[in-house]
Coordinates of C-alpha atoms in Angstrom, one line a residue:
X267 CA 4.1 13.3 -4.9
X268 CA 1.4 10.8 -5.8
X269 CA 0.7 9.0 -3.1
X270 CA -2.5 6.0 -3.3
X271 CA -5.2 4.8 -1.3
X272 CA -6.2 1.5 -1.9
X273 CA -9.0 -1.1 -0.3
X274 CA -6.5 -3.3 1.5
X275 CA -4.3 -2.3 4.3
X276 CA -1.2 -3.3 3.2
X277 CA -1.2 -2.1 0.0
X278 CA 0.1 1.1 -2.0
X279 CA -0.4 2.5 -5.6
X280 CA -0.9 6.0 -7.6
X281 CA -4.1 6.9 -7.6
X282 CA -5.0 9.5 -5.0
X283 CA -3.2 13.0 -4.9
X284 CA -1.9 14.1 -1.3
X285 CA -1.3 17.6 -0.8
X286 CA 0.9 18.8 1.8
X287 CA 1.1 22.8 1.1
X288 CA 2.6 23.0 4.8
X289 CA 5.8 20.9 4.6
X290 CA 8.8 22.8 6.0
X291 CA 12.2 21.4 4.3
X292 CA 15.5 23.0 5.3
X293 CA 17.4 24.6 2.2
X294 CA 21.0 24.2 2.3
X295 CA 21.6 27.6 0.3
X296 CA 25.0 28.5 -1.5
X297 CA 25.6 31.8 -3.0
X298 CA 24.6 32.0 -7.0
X299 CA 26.7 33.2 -9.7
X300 CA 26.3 33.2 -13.7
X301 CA 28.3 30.2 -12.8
X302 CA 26.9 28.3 -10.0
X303 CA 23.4 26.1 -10.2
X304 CA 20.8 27.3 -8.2
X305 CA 20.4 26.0 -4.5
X306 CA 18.9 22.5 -4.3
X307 CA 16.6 21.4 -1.1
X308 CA 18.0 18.8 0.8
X309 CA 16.7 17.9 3.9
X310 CA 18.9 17.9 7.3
X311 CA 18.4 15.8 10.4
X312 CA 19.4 17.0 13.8
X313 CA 22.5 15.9 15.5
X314 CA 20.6 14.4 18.5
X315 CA 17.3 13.6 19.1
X316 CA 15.2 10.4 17.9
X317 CA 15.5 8.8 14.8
X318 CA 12.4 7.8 13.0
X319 CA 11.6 5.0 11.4
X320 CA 8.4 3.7 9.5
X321 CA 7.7 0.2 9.1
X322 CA 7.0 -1.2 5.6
X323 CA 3.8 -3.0 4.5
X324 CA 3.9 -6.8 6.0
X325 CA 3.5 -8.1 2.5
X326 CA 6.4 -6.2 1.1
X327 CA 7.8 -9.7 -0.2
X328 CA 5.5 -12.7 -1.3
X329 CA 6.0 -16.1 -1.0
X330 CA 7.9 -16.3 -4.0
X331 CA 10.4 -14.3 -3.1
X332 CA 8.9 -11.1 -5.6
X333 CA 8.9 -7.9 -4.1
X334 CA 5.3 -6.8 -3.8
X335 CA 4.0 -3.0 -5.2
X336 CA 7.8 -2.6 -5.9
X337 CA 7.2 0.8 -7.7
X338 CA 4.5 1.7 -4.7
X339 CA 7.4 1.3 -1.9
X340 CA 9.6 3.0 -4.0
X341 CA 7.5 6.3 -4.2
X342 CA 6.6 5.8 -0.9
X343 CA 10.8 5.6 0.2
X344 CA 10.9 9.2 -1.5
X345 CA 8.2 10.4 0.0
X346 CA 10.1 9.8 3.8
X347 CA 13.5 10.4 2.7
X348 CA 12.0 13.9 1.6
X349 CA 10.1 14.0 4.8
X350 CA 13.5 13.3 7.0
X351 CA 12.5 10.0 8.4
X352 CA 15.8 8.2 9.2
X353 CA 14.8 4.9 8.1
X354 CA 12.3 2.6 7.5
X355 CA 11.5 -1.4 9.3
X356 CA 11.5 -4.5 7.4
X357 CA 10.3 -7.1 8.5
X358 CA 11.6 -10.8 7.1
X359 CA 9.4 -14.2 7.6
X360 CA 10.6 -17.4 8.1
X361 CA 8.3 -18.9 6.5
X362 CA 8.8 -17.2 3.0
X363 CA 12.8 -17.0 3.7
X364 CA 13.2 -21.4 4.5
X365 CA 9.7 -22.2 3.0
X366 CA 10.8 -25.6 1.4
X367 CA 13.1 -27.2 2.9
X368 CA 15.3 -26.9 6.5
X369 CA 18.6 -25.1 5.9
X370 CA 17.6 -24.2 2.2
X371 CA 17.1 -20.5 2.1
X372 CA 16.0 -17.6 0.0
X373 CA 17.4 -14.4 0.3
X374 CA 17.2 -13.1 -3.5
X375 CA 13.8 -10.8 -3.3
X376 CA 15.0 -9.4 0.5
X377 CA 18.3 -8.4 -0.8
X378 CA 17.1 -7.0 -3.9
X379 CA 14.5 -5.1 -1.4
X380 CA 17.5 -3.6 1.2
X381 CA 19.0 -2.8 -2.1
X382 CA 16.5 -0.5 -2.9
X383 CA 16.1 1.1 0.5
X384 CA 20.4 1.2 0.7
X385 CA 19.7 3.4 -2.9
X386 CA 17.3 5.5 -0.9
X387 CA 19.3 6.9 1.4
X388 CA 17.5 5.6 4.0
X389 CA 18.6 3.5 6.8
X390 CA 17.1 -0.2 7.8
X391 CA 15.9 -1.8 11.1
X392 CA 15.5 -5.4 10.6
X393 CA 12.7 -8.0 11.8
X394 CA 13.2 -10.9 12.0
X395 CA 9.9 -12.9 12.1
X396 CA 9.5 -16.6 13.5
X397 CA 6.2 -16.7 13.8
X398 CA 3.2 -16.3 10.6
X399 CA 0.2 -14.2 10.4
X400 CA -3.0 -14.7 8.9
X401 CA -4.2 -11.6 8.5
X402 CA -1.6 -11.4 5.2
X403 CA -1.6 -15.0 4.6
X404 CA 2.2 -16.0 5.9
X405 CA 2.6 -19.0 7.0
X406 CA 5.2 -20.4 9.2
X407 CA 7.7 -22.9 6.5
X408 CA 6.3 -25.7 4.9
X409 CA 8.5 -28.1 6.2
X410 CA 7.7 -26.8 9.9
X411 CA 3.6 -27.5 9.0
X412 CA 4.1 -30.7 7.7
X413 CA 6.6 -31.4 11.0
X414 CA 3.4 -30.4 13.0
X415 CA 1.0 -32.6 11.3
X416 CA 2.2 -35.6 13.0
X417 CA 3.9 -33.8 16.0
X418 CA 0.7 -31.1 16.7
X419 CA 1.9 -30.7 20.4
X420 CA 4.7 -28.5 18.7
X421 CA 2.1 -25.7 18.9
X422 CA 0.8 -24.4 21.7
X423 CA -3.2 -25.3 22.9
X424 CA -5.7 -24.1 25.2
X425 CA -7.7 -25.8 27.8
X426 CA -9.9 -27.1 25.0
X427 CA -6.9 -28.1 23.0
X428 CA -7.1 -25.5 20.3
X429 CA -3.8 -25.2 18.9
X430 CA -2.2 -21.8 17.6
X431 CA 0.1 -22.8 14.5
X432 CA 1.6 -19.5 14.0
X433 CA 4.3 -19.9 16.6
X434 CA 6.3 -22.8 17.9
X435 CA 5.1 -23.0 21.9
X436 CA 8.1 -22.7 24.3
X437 CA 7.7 -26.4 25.2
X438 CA 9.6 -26.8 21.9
X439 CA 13.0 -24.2 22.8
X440 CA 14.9 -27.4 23.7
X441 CA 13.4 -30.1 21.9
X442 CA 15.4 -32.2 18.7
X443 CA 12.2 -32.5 17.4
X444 CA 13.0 -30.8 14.2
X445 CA 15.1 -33.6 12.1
X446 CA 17.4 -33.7 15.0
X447 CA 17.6 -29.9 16.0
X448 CA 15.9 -28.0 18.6
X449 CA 13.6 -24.9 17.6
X450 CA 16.4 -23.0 19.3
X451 CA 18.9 -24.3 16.5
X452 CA 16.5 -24.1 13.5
X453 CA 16.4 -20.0 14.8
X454 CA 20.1 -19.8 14.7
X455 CA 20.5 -21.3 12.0
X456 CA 18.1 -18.9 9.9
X457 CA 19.7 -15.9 12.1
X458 CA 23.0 -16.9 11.0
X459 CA 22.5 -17.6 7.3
X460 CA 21.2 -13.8 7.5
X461 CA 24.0 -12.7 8.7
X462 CA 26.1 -13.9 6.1
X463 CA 23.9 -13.1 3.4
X464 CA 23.3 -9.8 4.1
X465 CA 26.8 -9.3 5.5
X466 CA 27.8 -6.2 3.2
X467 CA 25.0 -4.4 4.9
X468 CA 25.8 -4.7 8.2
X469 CA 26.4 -1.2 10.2
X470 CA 25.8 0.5 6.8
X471 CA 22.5 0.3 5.5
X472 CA 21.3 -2.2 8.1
X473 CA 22.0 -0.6 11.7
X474 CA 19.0 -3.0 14.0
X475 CA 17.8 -6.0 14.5
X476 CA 15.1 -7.1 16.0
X477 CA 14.5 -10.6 17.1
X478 CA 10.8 -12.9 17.0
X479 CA 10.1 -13.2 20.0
X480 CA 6.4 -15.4 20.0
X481 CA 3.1 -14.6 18.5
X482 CA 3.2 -11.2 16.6
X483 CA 6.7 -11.2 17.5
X484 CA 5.8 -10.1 20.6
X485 CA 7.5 -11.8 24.3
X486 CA 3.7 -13.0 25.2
X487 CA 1.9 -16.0 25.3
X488 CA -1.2 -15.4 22.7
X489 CA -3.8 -15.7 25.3
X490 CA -6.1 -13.6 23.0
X491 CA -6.0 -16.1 20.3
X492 CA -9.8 -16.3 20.0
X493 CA -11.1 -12.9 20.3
X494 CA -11.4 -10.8 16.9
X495 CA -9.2 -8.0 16.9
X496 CA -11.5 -5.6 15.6
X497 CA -13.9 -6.0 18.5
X498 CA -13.5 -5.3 22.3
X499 CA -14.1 -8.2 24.2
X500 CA -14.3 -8.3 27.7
X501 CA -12.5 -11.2 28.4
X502 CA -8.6 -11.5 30.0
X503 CA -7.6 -14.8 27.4
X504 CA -6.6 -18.6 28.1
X505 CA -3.3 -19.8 29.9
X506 CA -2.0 -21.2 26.9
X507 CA 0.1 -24.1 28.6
X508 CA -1.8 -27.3 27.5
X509 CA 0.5 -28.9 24.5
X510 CA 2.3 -31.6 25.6
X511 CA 5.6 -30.7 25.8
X512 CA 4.1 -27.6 28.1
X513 CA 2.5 -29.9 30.7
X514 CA 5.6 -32.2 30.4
X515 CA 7.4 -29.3 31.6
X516 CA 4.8 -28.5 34.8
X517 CA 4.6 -31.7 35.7
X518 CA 8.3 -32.0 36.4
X519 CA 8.0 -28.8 38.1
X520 CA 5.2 -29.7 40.1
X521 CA 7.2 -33.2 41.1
X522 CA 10.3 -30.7 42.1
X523 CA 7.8 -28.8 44.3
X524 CA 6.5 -31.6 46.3
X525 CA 3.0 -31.7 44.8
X526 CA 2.7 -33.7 41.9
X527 CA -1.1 -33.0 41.8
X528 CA -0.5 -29.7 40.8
X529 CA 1.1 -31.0 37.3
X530 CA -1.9 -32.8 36.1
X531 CA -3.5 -29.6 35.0
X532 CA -3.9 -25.9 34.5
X533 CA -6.1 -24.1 37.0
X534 CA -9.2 -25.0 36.8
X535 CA -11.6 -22.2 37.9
X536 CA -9.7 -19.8 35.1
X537 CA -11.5 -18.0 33.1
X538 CA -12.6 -18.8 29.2
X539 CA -11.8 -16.3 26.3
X540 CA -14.2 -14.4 26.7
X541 CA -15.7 -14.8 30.3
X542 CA -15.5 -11.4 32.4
X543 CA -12.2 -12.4 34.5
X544 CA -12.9 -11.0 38.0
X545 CA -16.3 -12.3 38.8
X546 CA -16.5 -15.9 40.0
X547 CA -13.6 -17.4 38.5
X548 CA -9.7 -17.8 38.9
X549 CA -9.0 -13.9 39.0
X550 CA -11.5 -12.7 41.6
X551 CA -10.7 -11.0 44.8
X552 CA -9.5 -13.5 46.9
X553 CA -9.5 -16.3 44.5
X554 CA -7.3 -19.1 43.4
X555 CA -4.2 -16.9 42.0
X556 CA -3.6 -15.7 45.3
X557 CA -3.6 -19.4 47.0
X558 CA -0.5 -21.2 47.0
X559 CA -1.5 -23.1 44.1
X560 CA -2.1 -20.1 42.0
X561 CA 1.9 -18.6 43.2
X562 CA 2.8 -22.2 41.9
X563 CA 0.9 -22.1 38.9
X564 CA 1.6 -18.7 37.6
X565 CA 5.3 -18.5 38.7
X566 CA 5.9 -21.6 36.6
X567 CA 4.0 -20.2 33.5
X568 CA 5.5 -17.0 34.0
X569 CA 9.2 -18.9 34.4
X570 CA 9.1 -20.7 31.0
X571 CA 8.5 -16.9 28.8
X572 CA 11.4 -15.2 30.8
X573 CA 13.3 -18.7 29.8
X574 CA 12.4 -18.5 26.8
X575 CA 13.3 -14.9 26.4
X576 CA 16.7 -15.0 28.2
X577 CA 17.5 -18.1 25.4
X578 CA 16.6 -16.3 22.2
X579 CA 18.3 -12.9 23.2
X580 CA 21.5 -14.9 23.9
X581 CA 21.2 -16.6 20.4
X582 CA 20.8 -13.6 18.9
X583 CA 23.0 -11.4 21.1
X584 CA 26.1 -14.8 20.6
X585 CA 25.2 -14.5 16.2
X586 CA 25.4 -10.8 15.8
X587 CA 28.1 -10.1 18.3
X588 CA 30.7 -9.5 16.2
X589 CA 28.5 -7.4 13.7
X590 CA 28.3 -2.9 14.7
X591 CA 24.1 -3.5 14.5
X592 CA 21.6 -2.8 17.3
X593 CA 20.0 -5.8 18.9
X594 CA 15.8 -5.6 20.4
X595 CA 13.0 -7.4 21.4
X596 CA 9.4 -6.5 21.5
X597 CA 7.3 -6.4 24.6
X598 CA 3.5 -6.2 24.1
X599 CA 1.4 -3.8 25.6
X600 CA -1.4 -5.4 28.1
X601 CA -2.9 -2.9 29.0
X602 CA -6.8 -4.6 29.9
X603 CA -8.0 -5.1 33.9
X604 CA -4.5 -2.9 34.4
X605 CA -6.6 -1.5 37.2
X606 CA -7.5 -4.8 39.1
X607 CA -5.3 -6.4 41.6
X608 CA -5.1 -9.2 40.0
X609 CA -3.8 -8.3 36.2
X610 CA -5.6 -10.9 34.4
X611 CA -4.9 -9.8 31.1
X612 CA -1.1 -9.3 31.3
X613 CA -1.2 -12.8 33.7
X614 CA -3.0 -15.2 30.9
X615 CA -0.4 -13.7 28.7
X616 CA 2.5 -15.0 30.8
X617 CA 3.7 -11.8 32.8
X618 CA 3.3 -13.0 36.7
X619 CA 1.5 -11.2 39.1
X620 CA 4.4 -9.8 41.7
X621 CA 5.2 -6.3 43.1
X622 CA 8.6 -6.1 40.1
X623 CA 6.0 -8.2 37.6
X624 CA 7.9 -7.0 34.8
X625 CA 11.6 -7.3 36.5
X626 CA 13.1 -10.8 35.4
X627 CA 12.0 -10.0 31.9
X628 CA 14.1 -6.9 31.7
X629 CA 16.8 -8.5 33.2
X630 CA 16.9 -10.9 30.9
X631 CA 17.1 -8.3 27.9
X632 CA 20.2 -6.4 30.1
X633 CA 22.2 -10.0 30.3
X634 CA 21.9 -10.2 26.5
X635 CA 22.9 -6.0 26.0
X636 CA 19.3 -5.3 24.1
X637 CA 16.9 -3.0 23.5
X638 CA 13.5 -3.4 24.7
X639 CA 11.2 -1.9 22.3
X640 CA 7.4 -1.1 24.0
X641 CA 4.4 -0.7 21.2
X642 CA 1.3 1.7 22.6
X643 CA 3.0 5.4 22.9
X644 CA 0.1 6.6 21.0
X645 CA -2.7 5.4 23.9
X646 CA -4.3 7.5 25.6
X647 CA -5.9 6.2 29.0
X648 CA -9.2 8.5 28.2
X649 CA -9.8 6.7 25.1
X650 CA -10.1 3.2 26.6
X651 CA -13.5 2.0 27.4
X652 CA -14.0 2.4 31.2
X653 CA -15.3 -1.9 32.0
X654 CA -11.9 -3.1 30.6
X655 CA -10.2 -1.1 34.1
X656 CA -7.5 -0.2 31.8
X657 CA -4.6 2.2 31.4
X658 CA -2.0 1.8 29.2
X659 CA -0.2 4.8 30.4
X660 CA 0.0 3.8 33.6
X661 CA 1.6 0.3 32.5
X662 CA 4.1 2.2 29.7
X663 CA 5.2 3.7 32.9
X664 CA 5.7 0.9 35.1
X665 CA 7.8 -0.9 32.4
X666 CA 10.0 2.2 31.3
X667 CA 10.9 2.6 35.4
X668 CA 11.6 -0.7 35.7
X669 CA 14.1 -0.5 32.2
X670 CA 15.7 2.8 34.2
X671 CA 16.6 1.1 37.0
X672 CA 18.3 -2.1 35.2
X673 CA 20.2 0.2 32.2
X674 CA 17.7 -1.2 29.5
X675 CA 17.3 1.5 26.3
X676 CA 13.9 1.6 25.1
X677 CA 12.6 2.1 21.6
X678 CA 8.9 3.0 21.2
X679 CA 6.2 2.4 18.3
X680 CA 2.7 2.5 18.2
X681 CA -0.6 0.4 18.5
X682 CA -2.7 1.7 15.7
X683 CA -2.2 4.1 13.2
X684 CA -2.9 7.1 15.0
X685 CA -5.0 9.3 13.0
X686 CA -5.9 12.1 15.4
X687 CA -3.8 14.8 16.2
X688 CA -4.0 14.0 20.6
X689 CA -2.5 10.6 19.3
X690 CA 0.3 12.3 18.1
X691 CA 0.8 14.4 20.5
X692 CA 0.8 11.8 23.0
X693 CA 3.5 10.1 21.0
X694 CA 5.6 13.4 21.2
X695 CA 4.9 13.5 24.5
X696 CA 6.4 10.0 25.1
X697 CA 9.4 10.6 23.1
X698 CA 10.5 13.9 24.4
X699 CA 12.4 15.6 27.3
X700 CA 13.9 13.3 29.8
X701 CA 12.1 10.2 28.3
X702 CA 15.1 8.5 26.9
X703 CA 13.9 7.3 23.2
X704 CA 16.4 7.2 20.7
X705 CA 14.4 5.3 18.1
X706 CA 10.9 5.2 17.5
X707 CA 9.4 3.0 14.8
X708 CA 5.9 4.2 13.1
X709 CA 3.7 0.8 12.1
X710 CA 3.0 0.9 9.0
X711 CA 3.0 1.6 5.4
X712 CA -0.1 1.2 3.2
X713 CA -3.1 3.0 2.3
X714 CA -4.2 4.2 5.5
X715 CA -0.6 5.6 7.0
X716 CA -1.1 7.7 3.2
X717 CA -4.6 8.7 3.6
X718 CA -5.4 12.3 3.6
X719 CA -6.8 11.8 7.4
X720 CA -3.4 10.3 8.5
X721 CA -0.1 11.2 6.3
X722 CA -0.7 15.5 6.8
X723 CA -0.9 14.9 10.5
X724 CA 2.3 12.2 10.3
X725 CA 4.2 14.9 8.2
X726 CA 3.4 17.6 10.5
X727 CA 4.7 14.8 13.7
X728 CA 7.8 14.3 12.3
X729 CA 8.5 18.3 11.4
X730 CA 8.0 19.0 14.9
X731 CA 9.8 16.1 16.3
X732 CA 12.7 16.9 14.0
X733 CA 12.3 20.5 14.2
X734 CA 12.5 21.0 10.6
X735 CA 12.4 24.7 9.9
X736 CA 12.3 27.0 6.6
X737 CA 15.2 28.5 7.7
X738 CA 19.0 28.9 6.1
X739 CA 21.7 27.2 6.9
X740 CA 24.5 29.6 8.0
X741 CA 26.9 27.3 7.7
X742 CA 26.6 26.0 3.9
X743 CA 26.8 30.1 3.2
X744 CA 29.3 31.7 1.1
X745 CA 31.2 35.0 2.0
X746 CA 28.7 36.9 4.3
X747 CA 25.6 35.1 2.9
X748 CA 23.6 38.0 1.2
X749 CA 22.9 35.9 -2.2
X750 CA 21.8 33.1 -0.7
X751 CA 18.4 32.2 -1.7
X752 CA 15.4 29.8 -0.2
X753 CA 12.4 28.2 -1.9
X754 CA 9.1 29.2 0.0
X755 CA 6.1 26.9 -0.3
X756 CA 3.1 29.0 -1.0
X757 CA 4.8 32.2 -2.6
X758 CA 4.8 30.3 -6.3
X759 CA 8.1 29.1 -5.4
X760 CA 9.4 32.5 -5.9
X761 CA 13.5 32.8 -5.1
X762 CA 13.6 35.1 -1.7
X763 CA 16.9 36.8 -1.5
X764 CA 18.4 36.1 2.1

């Protein structure tokens, strides 16, 4: 298999040669007569246990509606379907799939895509994403910039009015601001045209569907928006509430309340980007979040993303109810200042500070019958740097208990590619015994998930996850199985009788 290795992350080719001398594939062996082929190798998934999925490159499709390294993503569906991986994760924009116009969509290079993965063999989990990212250069649709051009406040800002146009902000949910419709109807209607386009894959080839939740996709204000991503700040984020539809919203709520001073403005004393959170400022011991104005403050801005969440999940949950696929969400992983008392990190980002923090949320994805799926398996609490008082094992904990107690299945991925063996394993570990996973999506595809550090340990993951052994299978045997035969890797591929 000729696998590449590329500059860019997102990108795949055949140039680099991958050896993996230790890949264990279960033979279903017949018998062999003068008659009879030899044996062929298939590969054989367990009857229980997780199903794993990889996620394909975020530019698999460009803007024009071409698949991108078409003959790259093919070789790289053979290499998993080989490998046993159950499926693989697509994710669909918004912006490329209405680009133009509002209700005019383009389906023709993501159906030509599903086509190819349906002729794999493999199976499909669906994103669907509402929200663009720069890092690949997707945009949110044209016709939703130019909306924003003379209606900005349909983006959410910061204290300094910074706006973030790579999501709609949740001041927008209920607004006809778009030609008459409300951001809520402009989802369903791309949710529903999907449906029906892609109807004949339904249950088959497609068997989940996640739903865009906010930036990333994630259920999360993006209270990190100015810190680079490559570098460890210190900082907990912004409240992101300051577009005017947002402090439309708290006003109101602060009128309701009986203290219509408190709707004139976000707290003032909060921390900037990058401002160490605990020390002076709105997240101290004893400070303003624990004051009566900081319960009002953060239970409102806290309020409008389990809204939000509870409305999209019953949009999606009403569209594909009649339909046999697998409805989730994505929660992010906050995992910064875990330690602290007062959670800055996870509060800027909209989750409110109480003893069930993460409660309402997960109630909200039980109404609506879906999956929650939780990145970060792969972290390790000993790898995180010991100022940012963080654990993200501790909080992966506290959300899973809190998904036991209200009936919500969990699906797992990870952060970062994981590239170490102990980030594997802690994976494993996560996915295992009593923990519940049924699916478990890998992110992503390109040159580094196929680098020679990262794809042998990957391969060697999902063997032991899948318990793939060289081993026959009794049952596929013919009369008391003493001519059946096995490849083994290693021995010069030299036909071992049984």
């Amino acid at each position: 298999m000729f696998i590449s290795s590329f500059a860019t992350k997102s990108q795949m080719g055949f140039r680099q040669i991958i050896r993996c001398p230790n890949l264990h594939i279960k033979v279903a062996a017949q018998s062999l007569s003068h008659s009879q082929p030899a044996a062929s190798t298939t590969v054989s998934n367990p009857k229980d246990g997780v199903k794993l999925y990889v996620g394909l490159s975020m530019n698999s499709m460009s803007d024009c509606h071409a698949i991108n390294h078409s003959r790259a993503i093919s070789a790289g569906l053979r290499a998993l379907k080989l490998l046993g991986v159950e499926g693989v994760e697509l994710p669909i924009w918004w912006g490329v799939a209405e680009k133009e116009a509002m209700g005019k969509y383009q389906w023709s290079g993501y159906l030509t895509l599903v086509d190819m993965i349906q002729k794999s063999g493999l199976r499909l989990h669906v994103t669907l994403c509402f929200h663009g990212c720069k890092q690949e250069n997707i945009h949110l649709p044209k016709w939703v910039s130019e909306i924003g051009e003379s209606e900005p406040d349909i983006f959410f800002a910061d204290r300094s009015g910074k706006r973030y146009k790579d999501c709609l902000s949740f001041g927008v949910d209920d607004l006809p601001i778009f030609h008459g419709k409300t951001a809520m109807n402009v989802y369903q209607g791309l949710v529903e045209s999907f449906k029906t386009s892609f109807s004949s894959f339904m249950g088959t080839t497609i068997t989940g569907i996640t739903i865009g939740m906010g930036p990333d996709g994630e259920l999360r204000y993006l209270s990190q928006q100015d810190q680079n991503k490559n570098k460890i700040g210190l900082g907990a984020g912004e409240f992101q509430c300051y577009d005017q539809n947002m402090m439309n919203n708290l006003k109101k709520h602060s009128e309701n309340h009986g203290n219509p001073n408190w709707g004139l403005s976000g707290p003032h004393d909060a921390p900037s980007y990058n401002q160490h959170p605990i020390i002076n400022t709105f997240f101290k011991e004893e400070g303003s979040w624990e004051t009566p104005y900081g319960d009002f403050f953060l239970s409102w801005y806290s309020t409008q993303l389990v809204s939000h969440a509870d409305k999209i999940l019953s949009m999606a949950a009403s569209s594909f109810s009649d339909t046999p696929v697998i409805l989730s969400g994505k929660l992010p992983l906050i995992h910064s200042w875990y330690k602290t008392r007062s959670h800055p990190a996870e509060v800027a980002a909209g989750f409110c500070n109480t003893v069930n923090r993460y409660e309402e949320i997960i109630k909200a994805f039980h109404k609506n019958a879906c999956r929650m799926i939780l990145p970060g398996m792969d972290l390790l609490d000993e790898q995180e740097p010991n100022e940012l008082c963080s654990s993200p094992e501790m909080l992966l904990e506290e959300i899973r208990d809190g998904c036991r107690r209200n009936g919500v299945e969990v699906y797992g991925q990870n952060l970062e590619i994981a590239g170490s063996s102990e980030s594997f394993e802690k994976i494993r570990k996560n996915l295992v015994g009593g923990n519940g996973i049924e699916v478990f999506v890998y992110q992503r595809m390109g040159a580094q998930f196929f680098s020679p550090e990262n794809f042998p340990l990957f391969s060697a993951f999902v063997r032991r996850i899948k318990e793939l052994e060289l081993e026959l299978d009794s049952d596929d045997l013919g009369g008391n199985g003493r001519d059946s035969v096995v490849f083994v890797p290693g021995k010069n591929l030299k036909m071992q009788a049984a």
